[in-house]
Tab-separated table of C-alpha atoms and ligand atoms in Angstrom:
chain	number	residue	atom	x	y	z
A	18	MET	CA	-25.262	3.409	-27.273
A	19	PRO	CA	-27.693	1.714	-24.502
A	20	ARG	CA	-25.895	1.375	-21.309
A	21	ALA	CA	-24.344	-1.671	-19.752
A	22	PRO	CA	-26.159	-3.043	-16.445
A	23	TRP	CA	-22.947	-2.550	-14.410
A	24	GLN	CA	-23.257	1.153	-15.984
A	25	GLN	CA	-26.594	1.631	-14.303
A	26	ARG	CA	-25.472	0.236	-11.086
A	27	ILE	CA	-22.428	2.181	-10.233
A	28	GLN	CA	-22.688	4.921	-8.048
A	29	VAL	CA	-20.379	7.610	-8.389
A	30	GLY	CA	-20.431	10.345	-6.083
A	31	GLY	CA	-17.623	12.659	-7.302
A	32	PHE	CA	-14.635	12.692	-10.079
A	33	ASN	CA	-11.798	15.091	-9.800
A	34	PRO	CA	-10.273	15.143	-13.100
A	35	PHE	CA	-6.935	16.201	-12.149
A	36	SER	CA	-5.125	15.364	-8.911
A	37	THR	CA	-1.589	15.399	-7.887
A	38	ILE	CA	-1.999	13.808	-4.267
A	39	ASP	CA	-4.108	10.696	-4.539
A	40	TRP	CA	-1.572	8.322	-6.230
A	41	PRO	CA	2.112	8.957	-5.113
A	42	GLY	CA	4.099	10.282	-8.066
A	43	LYS	CA	1.322	9.745	-10.671
A	44	LEU	CA	-0.895	12.282	-12.300
A	45	ALA	CA	-4.389	10.995	-11.829
A	46	ALA	CA	-8.431	11.376	-12.008
A	47	VAL	CA	-10.289	9.962	-9.276
A	48	VAL	CA	-13.554	8.096	-9.098
A	49	PHE	CA	-15.134	8.641	-5.634
A	50	LEU	CA	-17.659	6.148	-5.779
A	51	ARG	CA	-20.764	5.714	-2.966
A	52	GLY	CA	-21.577	3.151	-0.488
A	53	CYS	CA	-19.381	2.511	2.937
A	54	PRO	CA	-20.120	-0.088	5.911
A	55	TRP	CA	-18.323	1.906	8.535
A	56	ARG	CA	-18.500	4.855	10.362
A	57	CYS	CA	-15.332	6.422	11.294
A	58	GLY	CA	-15.387	9.441	13.395
A	59	TYR	CA	-12.609	11.404	11.544
A	60	CYS	CA	-14.520	10.445	7.963
A	61	HIS	CA	-14.063	13.462	5.848
A	62	ASN	CA	-16.280	12.325	2.834
A	63	PRO	CA	-19.266	11.191	5.196
A	64	GLU	CA	-21.668	12.438	2.276
A	65	LEU	CA	-20.068	9.131	0.435
A	66	GLN	CA	-21.076	6.553	2.909
A	67	THR	CA	-24.633	6.199	1.579
A	68	ARG	CA	-25.780	4.812	-1.549
A	69	LEU	CA	-29.512	5.838	-1.060
A	70	GLY	CA	-30.857	7.765	-4.094
A	71	PRO	CA	-29.990	8.305	-7.534
A	72	ALA	CA	-26.091	8.421	-8.215
A	73	PRO	CA	-24.937	11.975	-8.598
A	74	ILE	CA	-22.919	11.251	-11.585
A	75	ALA	CA	-23.639	9.318	-14.480
A	76	TRP	CA	-20.586	7.012	-15.329
A	77	GLU	CA	-21.322	8.197	-19.011
A	78	GLU	CA	-20.153	11.423	-17.843
A	79	VAL	CA	-16.900	10.225	-16.163
A	80	GLU	CA	-15.988	8.365	-19.359
A	81	ALA	CA	-16.284	11.397	-21.658
A	82	GLN	CA	-14.005	13.413	-19.422
A	83	LEU	CA	-11.095	10.410	-19.096
A	84	ILE	CA	-11.206	10.224	-23.117
A	85	ARG	CA	-10.647	14.196	-22.914
A	86	ARG	CA	-7.644	13.957	-20.416
A	87	ARG	CA	-5.457	11.192	-22.584
A	88	GLY	CA	-2.325	12.124	-22.789
A	89	PHE	CA	-2.836	14.547	-19.454
A	90	ILE	CA	-3.045	11.974	-16.744
A	91	ASP	CA	-1.006	8.399	-15.888
A	92	GLY	CA	-4.050	6.878	-14.058
A	93	VAL	CA	-7.160	6.617	-12.357
A	94	VAL	CA	-8.091	6.203	-8.556
A	95	PHE	CA	-11.252	4.645	-7.338
A	96	SER	CA	-12.027	5.998	-3.901
A	97	GLY	CA	-15.164	6.511	-1.895
A	98	GLY	CA	-16.349	5.699	0.640
A	99	GLU	CA	-15.546	2.285	0.544
A	100	PRO	CA	-15.220	1.488	-3.421
A	101	THR	CA	-15.364	-1.894	-2.979
A	102	ALA	CA	-18.896	-1.967	-1.514
A	103	ASP	CA	-19.910	-0.688	-5.443
A	104	ARG	CA	-20.352	-4.587	-6.747
A	105	ALA	CA	-19.812	-2.599	-10.082
A	106	LEU	CA	-16.078	-1.697	-9.654
A	107	PRO	CA	-14.644	-4.716	-11.749
A	108	GLU	CA	-16.359	-3.826	-14.357
A	109	ALA	CA	-15.250	-0.152	-13.809
A	110	ILE	CA	-12.202	-0.851	-13.367
A	111	SER	CA	-11.930	-3.066	-16.841
A	112	ARG	CA	-13.503	-0.423	-19.056
A	113	VAL	CA	-10.859	1.996	-17.533
A	114	ARG	CA	-7.967	0.003	-18.257
A	115	GLU	CA	-9.663	-0.731	-21.892
A	116	LEU	CA	-9.108	3.463	-22.214
A	117	GLY	CA	-5.521	2.869	-21.718
A	118	TYR	CA	-5.224	4.273	-18.130
A	119	ALA	CA	-3.167	2.736	-14.980
A	120	VAL	CA	-5.873	1.870	-11.997
A	121	GLY	CA	-5.307	2.630	-8.875
A	122	LEU	CA	-7.368	2.011	-5.469
A	123	HIS	CA	-7.999	3.402	-1.956
A	124	THR	CA	-9.667	1.110	0.370
A	125	GLY	CA	-10.131	0.137	3.938
A	126	GLY	CA	-10.195	-3.718	3.382
A	127	ALA	CA	-14.025	-3.814	4.211
A	128	TYR	CA	-14.516	-6.404	1.656
A	129	PRO	CA	-11.400	-8.823	1.884
A	130	GLU	CA	-12.579	-11.545	-0.831
A	131	ARG	CA	-13.713	-8.944	-3.236
A	132	LEU	CA	-10.072	-6.840	-3.053
A	133	GLU	CA	-8.589	-10.070	-3.669
A	134	ALA	CA	-10.504	-10.913	-6.753
A	135	LEU	CA	-9.779	-7.104	-8.183
A	136	LEU	CA	-5.918	-6.957	-7.106
A	137	PRO	CA	-4.829	-8.692	-10.494
A	138	GLN	CA	-6.592	-6.049	-12.271
A	139	LEU	CA	-4.459	-3.048	-9.795
A	140	ASP	CA	-1.395	-1.156	-10.248
A	141	TRP	CA	-1.347	0.505	-7.205
A	142	VAL	CA	-3.346	0.173	-3.739
A	143	GLY	CA	-3.540	3.204	-0.786
A	144	PHE	CA	-4.358	0.937	2.158
A	145	ASP	CA	-6.393	3.018	4.880
A	146	LEU	CA	-4.838	1.405	8.347
A	147	LYS	CA	-7.091	2.350	10.953
A	148	THR	CA	-5.258	1.142	14.129
A	149	ASP	CA	-4.339	-2.401	15.359
A	150	PRO	CA	-6.691	-5.160	14.792
A	151	ALA	CA	-8.400	-5.105	18.575
A	152	ARG	CA	-8.933	-1.727	18.613
A	153	TYR	CA	-10.888	-1.209	14.910
A	154	GLU	CA	-14.285	-0.911	16.275
A	155	THR	CA	-13.071	2.296	18.209
A	156	VAL	CA	-12.459	4.164	14.851
A	157	THR	CA	-15.140	2.425	12.942
A	158	GLY	CA	-17.855	1.781	14.763
A	159	VAL	CA	-18.177	-1.767	13.444
A	160	ALA	CA	-17.920	-4.826	15.132
A	161	GLY	CA	-15.699	-7.366	13.487
A	162	SER	CA	-14.008	-4.683	11.306
A	163	GLY	CA	-10.702	-5.298	12.408
A	164	GLY	CA	-10.540	-9.118	10.803
A	165	ARG	CA	-11.562	-7.800	7.600
A	166	ALA	CA	-9.522	-4.963	7.666
A	167	TRP	CA	-6.316	-6.942	8.337
A	168	ALA	CA	-7.448	-10.485	5.786
A	169	SER	CA	-7.174	-7.599	3.234
A	170	ALA	CA	-3.956	-5.856	4.607
A	171	GLN	CA	-2.399	-9.599	4.316
A	172	ARG	CA	-3.732	-10.086	0.496
A	173	ILE	CA	-2.512	-6.568	-0.339
A	174	ALA	CA	1.029	-6.997	1.086
A	175	SER	CA	1.412	-10.218	-0.436
A	176	SER	CA	-0.208	-9.676	-3.341
A	177	GLY	CA	2.963	-7.965	-5.575
A	178	VAL	CA	0.734	-4.844	-6.560
A	179	ALA	CA	2.688	-1.897	-5.458
A	180	HIS	CA	1.260	-0.540	-2.206
A	181	GLU	CA	1.471	2.324	0.213
A	182	PHE	CA	-0.401	1.874	3.834
A	183	ARG	CA	-1.371	4.679	5.622
A	184	MET	CA	-2.837	5.889	8.897
A	185	THR	CA	-4.513	8.729	9.735
A	186	PHE	CA	-3.506	9.806	13.645
A	187	HIS	CA	-5.949	11.146	15.867
A	188	PRO	CA	-4.807	10.537	19.894
A	189	GLN	CA	-8.935	10.542	20.916
A	190	LEU	CA	-9.090	7.401	18.427
A	191	VAL	CA	-5.693	5.826	18.037
A	192	ALA	CA	-3.430	6.002	21.122
A	193	PRO	CA	0.424	6.252	19.881
A	194	ALA	CA	1.055	2.907	21.367
A	195	ALA	CA	-1.933	1.535	19.182
A	196	ALA	CA	-0.646	3.188	15.840
A	197	LEU	CA	3.010	1.946	16.356
A	198	ARG	CA	1.499	-1.804	16.889
A	199	ALA	CA	-0.686	-1.498	13.801
A	200	ALA	CA	2.569	-0.553	12.029
A	201	HIS	CA	4.780	-2.994	13.308
A	202	ALA	CA	2.418	-5.442	12.202
A	203	ALA	CA	2.085	-4.080	8.920
A	204	ARG	CA	6.254	-4.182	8.676
A	205	THR	CA	5.650	-7.956	9.892
A	206	LEU	CA	3.441	-8.132	6.432
A	207	GLY	CA	6.509	-6.901	4.130
A	208	VAL	CA	4.621	-3.428	4.055
A	209	GLU	CA	7.739	-0.973	2.888
A	210	HIS	CA	6.104	2.461	2.066
A	211	PHE	CA	3.796	3.569	5.035
A	212	ALA	CA	2.329	7.220	5.515
A	213	LEU	CA	1.249	8.936	8.730
A	214	GLN	CA	-1.708	11.494	8.081
A	215	THR	CA	-2.441	14.428	10.408
A	216	PHE	CA	-6.081	14.792	11.392
A	217	ARG	CA	-7.848	17.451	10.182
A	218	ALA	CA	-10.592	19.045	11.847
A	219	ARG	CA	-12.120	20.844	8.814
A	220	GLU	CA	-14.947	19.122	7.005
A	221	CYS	CA	-15.021	16.062	9.823
A	222	ILE	CA	-18.671	15.698	11.078
A	223	SER	CA	-17.755	14.509	14.752
A	224	PRO	CA	-18.435	17.149	17.297
A	225	ALA	CA	-16.102	15.397	19.424
A	226	LEU	CA	-13.027	15.394	17.221
A	227	SER	CA	-13.668	19.413	16.438
A	228	ARG	CA	-9.546	20.322	16.998
A	229	ASP	CA	-6.688	19.313	14.760
A	230	ALA	CA	-4.248	16.746	16.382
A	231	ARG	CA	-0.785	16.770	16.442
A	232	ILE	CA	1.281	13.934	15.671
A	233	PRO	CA	4.147	13.256	18.280
A	234	PRO	CA	7.395	13.403	16.924
A	235	SER	CA	8.474	10.384	18.399
A	236	LEU	CA	5.848	8.715	16.961
A	237	ALA	CA	6.816	9.897	13.527
A	238	ASP	CA	10.595	9.147	14.557
A	239	VAL	CA	10.084	5.815	15.207
A	240	LEU	CA	8.001	4.844	11.584
A	241	GLY	CA	11.344	6.958	9.966
A	242	VAL	CA	13.127	4.034	11.044
A	243	LEU	CA	10.825	1.168	10.556
A	244	PHE	CA	9.885	1.781	7.282
A	245	PRO	CA	12.288	1.686	3.973
A	246	ARG	CA	10.011	4.577	2.594
A	247	PHE	CA	7.791	6.963	5.536
A	248	THR	CA	5.574	9.661	4.674
A	249	LEU	CA	4.612	12.026	7.258
A	250	ARG	CA	1.578	14.237	5.224
A	251	GLY	CA	-1.494	16.122	6.029
A	252	ALA	CA	-4.663	14.364	5.743
A	253	CYS	CA	-6.080	12.995	2.529
B	38	SF4	S1	-13.852	3.703	5.895
B	38	SF4	FE1	-13.639	5.471	5.011
B	38	SF4	S2	-15.464	6.040	3.876
B	38	SF4	FE2	-15.772	4.421	5.407
B	38	SF4	S3	-16.185	5.913	7.345
B	38	SF4	FE3	-14.573	5.286	7.369
B	38	SF4	S4	-13.114	7.142	6.465
B	38	SF4	FE4	-15.005	7.403	5.831
């Protein structure tokens, strides 16, 4: 069968056929799409930031694996990179739904308008909240990223789609006070499920962040009271 144009364009950089950690409470396959406009110092998938060169994995391969796993997994999570950077994502989501799977999305919210258009097709969103809006550039290295991320945060929080906001803590990038301000702002939007993730130096390319970071117990205590559902976990 000839490949549809979107199947030729989509840039799949990785595929995990079975994950218990990428969609809380669900068994999921994870499709990693290439491309991200941001350059976070703690990025654990830096090889997925670029879209240069041919896609390492063909969509047909992903689809064949998903068909084989029917009955064994609940859903499919699109992750990255920043999956909304890939303009073929809407078609890929529709195809995955046709195969009978629920669909989740990991996003940092770099493209709020694209995200808004996708939300009606999604069953769950894991939103990577970096810090409070004024400090975003410190983490992402990109001016204006805070405004875009928070525009996405608002859209997710008001969408009615199940979601989790999660933040990776590293004191060199996110001071406890900034983490607290961001968490309060998320709670004001109505976010109920918040996860605080430990930074993991392994796999991080930035030499300036070569040590694991410890989450201050007082920060975890405050967030545990602030959110109806609070999770403390290792970095994703
Ligand atoms: S937004 Fe995510 S994928 Fe992009 S650089 Fe930051 S951590 Fe990496």
